[in-house]
PDB file of C-alpha atoms and ligand atoms in Angstrom:
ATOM      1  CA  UNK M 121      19.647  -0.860 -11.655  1.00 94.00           C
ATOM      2  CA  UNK M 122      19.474  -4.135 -13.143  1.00 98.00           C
ATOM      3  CA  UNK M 123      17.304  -5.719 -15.950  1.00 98.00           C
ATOM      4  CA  UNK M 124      15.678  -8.789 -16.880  1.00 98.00           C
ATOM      5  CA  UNK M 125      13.724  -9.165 -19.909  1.00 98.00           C
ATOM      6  CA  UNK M 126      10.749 -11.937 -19.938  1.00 98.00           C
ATOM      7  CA  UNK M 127       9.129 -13.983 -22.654  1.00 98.00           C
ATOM      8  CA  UNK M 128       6.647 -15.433 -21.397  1.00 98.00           C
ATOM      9  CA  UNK M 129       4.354 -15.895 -17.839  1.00 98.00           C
ATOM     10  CA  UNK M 130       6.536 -18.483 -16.447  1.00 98.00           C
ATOM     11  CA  UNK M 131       9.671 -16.407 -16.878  1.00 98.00           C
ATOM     12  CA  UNK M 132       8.267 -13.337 -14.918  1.00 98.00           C
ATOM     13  CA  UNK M 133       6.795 -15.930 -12.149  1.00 98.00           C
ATOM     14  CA  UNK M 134      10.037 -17.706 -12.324  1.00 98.00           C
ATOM     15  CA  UNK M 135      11.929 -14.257 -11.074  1.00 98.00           C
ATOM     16  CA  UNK M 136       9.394 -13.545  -8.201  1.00 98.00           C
ATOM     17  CA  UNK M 137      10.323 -16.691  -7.069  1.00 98.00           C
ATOM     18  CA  UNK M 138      14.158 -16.648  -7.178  1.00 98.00           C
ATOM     19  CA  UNK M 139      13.524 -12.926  -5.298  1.00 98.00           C
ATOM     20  CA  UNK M 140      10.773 -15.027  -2.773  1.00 98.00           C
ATOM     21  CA  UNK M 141      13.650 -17.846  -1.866  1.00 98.00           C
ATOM     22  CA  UNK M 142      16.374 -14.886  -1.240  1.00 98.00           C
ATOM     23  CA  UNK M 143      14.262 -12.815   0.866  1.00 97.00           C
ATOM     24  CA  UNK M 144      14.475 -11.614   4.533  1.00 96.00           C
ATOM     25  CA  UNK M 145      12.033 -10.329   7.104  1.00 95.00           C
ATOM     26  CA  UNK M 146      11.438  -6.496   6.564  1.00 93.00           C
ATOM     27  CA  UNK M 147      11.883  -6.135   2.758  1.00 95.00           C
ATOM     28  CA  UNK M 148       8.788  -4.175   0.494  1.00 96.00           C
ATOM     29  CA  UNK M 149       8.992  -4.908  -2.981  1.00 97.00           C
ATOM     30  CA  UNK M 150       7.298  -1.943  -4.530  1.00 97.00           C
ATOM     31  CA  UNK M 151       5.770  -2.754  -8.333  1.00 98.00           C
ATOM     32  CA  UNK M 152       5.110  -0.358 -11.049  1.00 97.00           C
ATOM     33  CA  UNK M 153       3.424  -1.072 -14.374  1.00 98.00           C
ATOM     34  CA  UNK M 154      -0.012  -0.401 -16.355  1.00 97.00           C
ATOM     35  CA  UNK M 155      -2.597  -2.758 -16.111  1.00 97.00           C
ATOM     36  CA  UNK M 156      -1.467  -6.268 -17.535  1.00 98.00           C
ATOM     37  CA  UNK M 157       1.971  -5.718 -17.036  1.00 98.00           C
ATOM     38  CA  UNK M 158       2.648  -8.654 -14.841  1.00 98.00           C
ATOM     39  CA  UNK M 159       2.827  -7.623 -11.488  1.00 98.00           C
ATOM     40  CA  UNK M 160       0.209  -9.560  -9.573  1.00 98.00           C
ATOM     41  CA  UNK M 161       1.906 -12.695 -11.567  1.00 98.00           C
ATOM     42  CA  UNK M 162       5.327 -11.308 -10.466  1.00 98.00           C
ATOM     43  CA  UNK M 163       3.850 -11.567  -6.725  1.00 98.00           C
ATOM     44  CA  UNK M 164       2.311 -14.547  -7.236  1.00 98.00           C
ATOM     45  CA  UNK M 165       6.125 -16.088  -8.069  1.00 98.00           C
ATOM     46  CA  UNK M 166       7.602 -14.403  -5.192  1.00 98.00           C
ATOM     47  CA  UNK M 167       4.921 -15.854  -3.004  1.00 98.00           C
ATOM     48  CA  UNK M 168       5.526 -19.832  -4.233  1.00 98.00           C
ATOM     49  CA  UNK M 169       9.695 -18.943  -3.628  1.00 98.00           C
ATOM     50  CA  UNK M 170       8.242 -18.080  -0.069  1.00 98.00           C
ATOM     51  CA  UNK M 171       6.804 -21.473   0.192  1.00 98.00           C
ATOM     52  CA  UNK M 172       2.952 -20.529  -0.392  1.00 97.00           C
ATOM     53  CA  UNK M 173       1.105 -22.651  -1.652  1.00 94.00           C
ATOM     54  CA  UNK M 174      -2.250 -22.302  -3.439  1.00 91.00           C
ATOM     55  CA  UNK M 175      -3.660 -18.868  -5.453  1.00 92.00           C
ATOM     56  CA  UNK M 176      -2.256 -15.500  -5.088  1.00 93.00           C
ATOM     57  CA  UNK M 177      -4.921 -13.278  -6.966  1.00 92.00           C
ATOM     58  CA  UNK M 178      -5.181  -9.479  -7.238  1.00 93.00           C
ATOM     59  CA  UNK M 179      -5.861  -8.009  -4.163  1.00 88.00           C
ATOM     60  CA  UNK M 180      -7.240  -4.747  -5.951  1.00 83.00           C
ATOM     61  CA  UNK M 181     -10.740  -4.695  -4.129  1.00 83.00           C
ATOM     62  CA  UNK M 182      -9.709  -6.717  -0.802  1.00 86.00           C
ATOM     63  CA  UNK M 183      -6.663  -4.046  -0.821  1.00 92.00           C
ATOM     64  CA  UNK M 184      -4.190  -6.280   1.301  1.00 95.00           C
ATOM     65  CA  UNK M 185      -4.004 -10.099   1.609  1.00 96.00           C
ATOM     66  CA  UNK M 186      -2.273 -11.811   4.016  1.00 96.00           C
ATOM     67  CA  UNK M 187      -0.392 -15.157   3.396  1.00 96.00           C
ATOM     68  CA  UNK M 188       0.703 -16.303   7.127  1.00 95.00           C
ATOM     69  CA  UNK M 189       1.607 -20.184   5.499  1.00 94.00           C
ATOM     70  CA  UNK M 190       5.578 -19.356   3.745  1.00 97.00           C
ATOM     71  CA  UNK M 191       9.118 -18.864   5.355  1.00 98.00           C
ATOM     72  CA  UNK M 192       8.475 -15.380   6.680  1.00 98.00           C
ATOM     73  CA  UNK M 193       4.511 -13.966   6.666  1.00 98.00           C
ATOM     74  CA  UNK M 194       3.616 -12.392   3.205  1.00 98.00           C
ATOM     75  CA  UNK M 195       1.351  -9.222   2.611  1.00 98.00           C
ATOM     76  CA  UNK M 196       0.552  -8.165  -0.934  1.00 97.00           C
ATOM     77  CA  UNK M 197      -1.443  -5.132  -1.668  1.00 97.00           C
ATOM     78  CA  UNK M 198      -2.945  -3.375  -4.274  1.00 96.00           C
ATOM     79  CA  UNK M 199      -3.041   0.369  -4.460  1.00 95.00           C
ATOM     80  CA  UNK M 200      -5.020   0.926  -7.547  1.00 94.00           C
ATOM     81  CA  UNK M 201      -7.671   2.409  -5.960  1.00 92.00           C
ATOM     82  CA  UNK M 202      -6.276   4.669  -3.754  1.00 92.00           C
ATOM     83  CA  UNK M 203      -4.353   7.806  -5.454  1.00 87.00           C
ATOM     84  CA  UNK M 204      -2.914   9.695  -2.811  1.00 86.00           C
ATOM     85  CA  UNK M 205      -1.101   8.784   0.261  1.00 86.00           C
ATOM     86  CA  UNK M 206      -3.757  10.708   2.331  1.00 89.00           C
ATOM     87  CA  UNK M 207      -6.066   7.972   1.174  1.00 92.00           C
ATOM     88  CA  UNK M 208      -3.992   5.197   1.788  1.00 91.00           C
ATOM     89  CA  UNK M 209      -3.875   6.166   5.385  1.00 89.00           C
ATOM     90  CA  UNK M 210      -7.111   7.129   5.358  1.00 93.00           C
ATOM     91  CA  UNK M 211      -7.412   2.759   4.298  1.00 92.00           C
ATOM     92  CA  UNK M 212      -5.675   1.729   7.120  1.00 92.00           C
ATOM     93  CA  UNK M 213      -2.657   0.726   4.707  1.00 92.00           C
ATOM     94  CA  UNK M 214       0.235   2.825   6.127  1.00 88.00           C
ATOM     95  CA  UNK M 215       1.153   0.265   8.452  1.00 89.00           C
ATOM     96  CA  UNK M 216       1.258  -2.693   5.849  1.00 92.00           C
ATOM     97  CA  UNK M 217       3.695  -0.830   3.853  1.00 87.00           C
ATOM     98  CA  UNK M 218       6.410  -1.388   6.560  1.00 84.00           C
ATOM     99  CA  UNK M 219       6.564  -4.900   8.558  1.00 91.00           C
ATOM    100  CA  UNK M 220       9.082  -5.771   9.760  1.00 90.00           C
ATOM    101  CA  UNK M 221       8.650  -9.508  10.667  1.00 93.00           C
ATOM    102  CA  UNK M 222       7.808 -10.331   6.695  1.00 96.00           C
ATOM    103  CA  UNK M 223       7.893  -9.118   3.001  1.00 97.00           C
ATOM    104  CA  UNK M 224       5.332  -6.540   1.823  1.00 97.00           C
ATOM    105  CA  UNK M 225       4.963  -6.650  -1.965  1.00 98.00           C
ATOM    106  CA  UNK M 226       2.689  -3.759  -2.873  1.00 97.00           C
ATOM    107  CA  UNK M 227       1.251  -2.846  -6.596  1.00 96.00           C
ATOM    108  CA  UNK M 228       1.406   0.508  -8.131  1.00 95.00           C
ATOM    109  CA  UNK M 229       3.712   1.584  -4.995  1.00 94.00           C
ATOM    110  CA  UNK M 230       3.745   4.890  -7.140  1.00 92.00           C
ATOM    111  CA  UNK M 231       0.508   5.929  -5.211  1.00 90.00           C
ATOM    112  CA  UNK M 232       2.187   5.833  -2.313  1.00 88.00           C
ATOM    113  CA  UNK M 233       5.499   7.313  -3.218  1.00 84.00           C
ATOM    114  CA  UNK M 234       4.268  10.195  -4.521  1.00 71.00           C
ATOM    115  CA  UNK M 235       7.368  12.230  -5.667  1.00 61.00           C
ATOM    116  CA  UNK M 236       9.674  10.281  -3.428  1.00 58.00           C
ATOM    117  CA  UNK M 237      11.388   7.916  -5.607  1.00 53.00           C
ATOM    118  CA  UNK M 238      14.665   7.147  -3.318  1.00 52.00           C
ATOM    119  CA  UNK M 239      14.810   5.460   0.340  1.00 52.00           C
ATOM    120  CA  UNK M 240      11.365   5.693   2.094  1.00 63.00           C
ATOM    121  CA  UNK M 241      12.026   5.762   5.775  1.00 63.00           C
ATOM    122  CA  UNK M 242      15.988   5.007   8.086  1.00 65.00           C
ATOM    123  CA  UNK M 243      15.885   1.072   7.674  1.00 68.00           C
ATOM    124  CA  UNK M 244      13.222   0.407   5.349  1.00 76.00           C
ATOM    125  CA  UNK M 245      14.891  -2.120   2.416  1.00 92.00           C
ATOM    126  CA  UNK M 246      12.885  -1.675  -0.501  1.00 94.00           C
ATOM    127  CA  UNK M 247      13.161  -2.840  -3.901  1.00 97.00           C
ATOM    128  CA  UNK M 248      11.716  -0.762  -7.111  1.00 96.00           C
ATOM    129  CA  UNK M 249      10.497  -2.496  -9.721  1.00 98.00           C
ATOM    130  CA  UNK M 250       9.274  -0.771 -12.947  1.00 98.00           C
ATOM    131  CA  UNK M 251       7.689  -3.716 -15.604  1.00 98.00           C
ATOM    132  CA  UNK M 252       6.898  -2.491 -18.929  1.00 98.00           C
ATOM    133  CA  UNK M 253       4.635  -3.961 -21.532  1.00 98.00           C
ATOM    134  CA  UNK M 254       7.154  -5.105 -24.400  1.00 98.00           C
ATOM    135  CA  UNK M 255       5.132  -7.087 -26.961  1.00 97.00           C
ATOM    136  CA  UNK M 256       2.576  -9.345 -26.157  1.00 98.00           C
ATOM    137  CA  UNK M 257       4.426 -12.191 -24.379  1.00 98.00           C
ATOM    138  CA  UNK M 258       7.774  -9.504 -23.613  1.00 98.00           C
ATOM    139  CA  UNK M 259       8.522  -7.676 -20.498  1.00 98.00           C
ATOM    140  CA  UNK M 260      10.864  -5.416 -19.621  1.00 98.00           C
ATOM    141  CA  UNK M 261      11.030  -5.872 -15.773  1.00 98.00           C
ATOM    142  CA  UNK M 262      13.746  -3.117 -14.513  1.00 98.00           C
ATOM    143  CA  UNK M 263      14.472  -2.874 -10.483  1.00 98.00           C
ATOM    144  CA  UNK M 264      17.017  -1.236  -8.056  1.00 96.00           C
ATOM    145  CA  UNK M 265      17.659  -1.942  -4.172  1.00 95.00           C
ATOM    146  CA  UNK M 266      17.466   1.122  -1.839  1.00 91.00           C
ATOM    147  CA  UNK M 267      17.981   1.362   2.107  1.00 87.00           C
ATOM    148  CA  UNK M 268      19.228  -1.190   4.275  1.00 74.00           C
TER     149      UNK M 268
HETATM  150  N1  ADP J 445       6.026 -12.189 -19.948  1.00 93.61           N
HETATM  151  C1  ADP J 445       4.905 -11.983 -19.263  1.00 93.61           C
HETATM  152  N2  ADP J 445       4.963 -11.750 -17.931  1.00 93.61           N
HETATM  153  C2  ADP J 445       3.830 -11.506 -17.242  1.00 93.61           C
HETATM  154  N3  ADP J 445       2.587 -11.477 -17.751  1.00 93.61           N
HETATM  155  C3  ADP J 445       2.471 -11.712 -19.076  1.00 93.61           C
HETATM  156  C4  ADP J 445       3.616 -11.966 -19.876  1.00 93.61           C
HETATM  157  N4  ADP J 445       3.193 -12.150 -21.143  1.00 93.61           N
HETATM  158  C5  ADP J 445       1.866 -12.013 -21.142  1.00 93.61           C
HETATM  159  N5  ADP J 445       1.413 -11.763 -19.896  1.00 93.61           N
HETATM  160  C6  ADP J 445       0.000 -11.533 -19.551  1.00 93.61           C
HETATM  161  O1  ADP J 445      -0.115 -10.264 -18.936  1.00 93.61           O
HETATM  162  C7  ADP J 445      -1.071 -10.321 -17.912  1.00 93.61           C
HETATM  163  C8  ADP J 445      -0.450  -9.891 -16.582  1.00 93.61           C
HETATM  164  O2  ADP J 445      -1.474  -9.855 -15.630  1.00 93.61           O
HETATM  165  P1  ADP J 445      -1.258  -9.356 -14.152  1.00 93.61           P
HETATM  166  O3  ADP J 445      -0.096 -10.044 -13.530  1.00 93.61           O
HETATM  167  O4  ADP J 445      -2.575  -9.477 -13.470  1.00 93.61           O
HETATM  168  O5  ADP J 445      -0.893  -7.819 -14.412  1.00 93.61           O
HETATM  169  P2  ADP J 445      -0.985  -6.579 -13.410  1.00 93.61           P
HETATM  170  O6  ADP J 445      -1.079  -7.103 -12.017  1.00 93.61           O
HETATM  171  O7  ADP J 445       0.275  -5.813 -13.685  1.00 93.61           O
HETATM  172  O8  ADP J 445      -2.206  -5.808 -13.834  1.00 93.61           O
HETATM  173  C9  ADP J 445      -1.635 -11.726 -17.855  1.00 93.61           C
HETATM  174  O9  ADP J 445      -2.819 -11.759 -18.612  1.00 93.61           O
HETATM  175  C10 ADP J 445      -0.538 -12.538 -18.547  1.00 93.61           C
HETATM  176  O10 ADP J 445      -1.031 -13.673 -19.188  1.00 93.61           O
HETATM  177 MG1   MG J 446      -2.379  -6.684 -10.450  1.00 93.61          MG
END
């Protein structure tokens, strides 16, 4: 479990993209935090150390957007909406949640996790990140590798 403690916007965006340049195909990045934590801007920063260019906004209503235009093909989704893993099949979304030709970074992964908190599936690489609101400008960003 490691921790990194940010100050500001550009320091959380600056850590998705030092994860986004390190990367490999077949890694989900699973994000936990209330609303405003950070996490789309975490994504966002992980996308641009991809090499994606242009806006990465929240994909809460779209559910899942696909950036084909970095090193390896990016998928970010947005669970929000969805509360149970029943529904998140029901959504189509059980297959985004595993690809292993690109990185998946998902929001509020909780929702799909359920209880499980430890390795997912034989293979799947997955990194759990927890952010928590700090102060205004603070986060505590918390994570820990599992699988692979
Ligand atoms: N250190 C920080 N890291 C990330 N976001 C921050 C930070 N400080 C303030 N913020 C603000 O928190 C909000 C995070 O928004 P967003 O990334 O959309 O959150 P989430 O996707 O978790 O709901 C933005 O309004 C941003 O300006
Ligand atoms: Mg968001």
């Amino acid at each position: 479990m490691a921790t990194f403690i940010s100050h500001s916007i550009a320091e959380t965006a600056a850590l998705g993209e030092q994860w986004g340049r390190a990367a490999s195909a077949g890694w989900l990045v699973g994000l936990s935090g209330d609303l405003g934590a950070g996490k789309t801007l975490l994504a966002g920063g992980l996308a641009r150390g991809l090499g994606v260019t242009g806006r990465v906004p929240s994909p809460t209503f779209a559910l899942v957007h696909e950036y084909p235009g970095g090193r390896l093909p990016l998928w970010h989704l947005d669970l929000y909406r969805l509360t149970t893993r029943a529904e998140i099949a029901a959504a189509g979304l059980e297959s985004y949640l595993c690809r292993p030709q690109g990185v998946v970074v998902v929001e509020w992964i909780e929702r799909w996790l359920e209880e499980q908190s430890g390795p997912l599936a034989p293979g799947v690489r997955m990194r759990r990140v927890e952010i928590k609101i700090a102060g205004d400008a603070e986060r505590r960003i918390t994570y820990e590798d599992f699988g692979g």
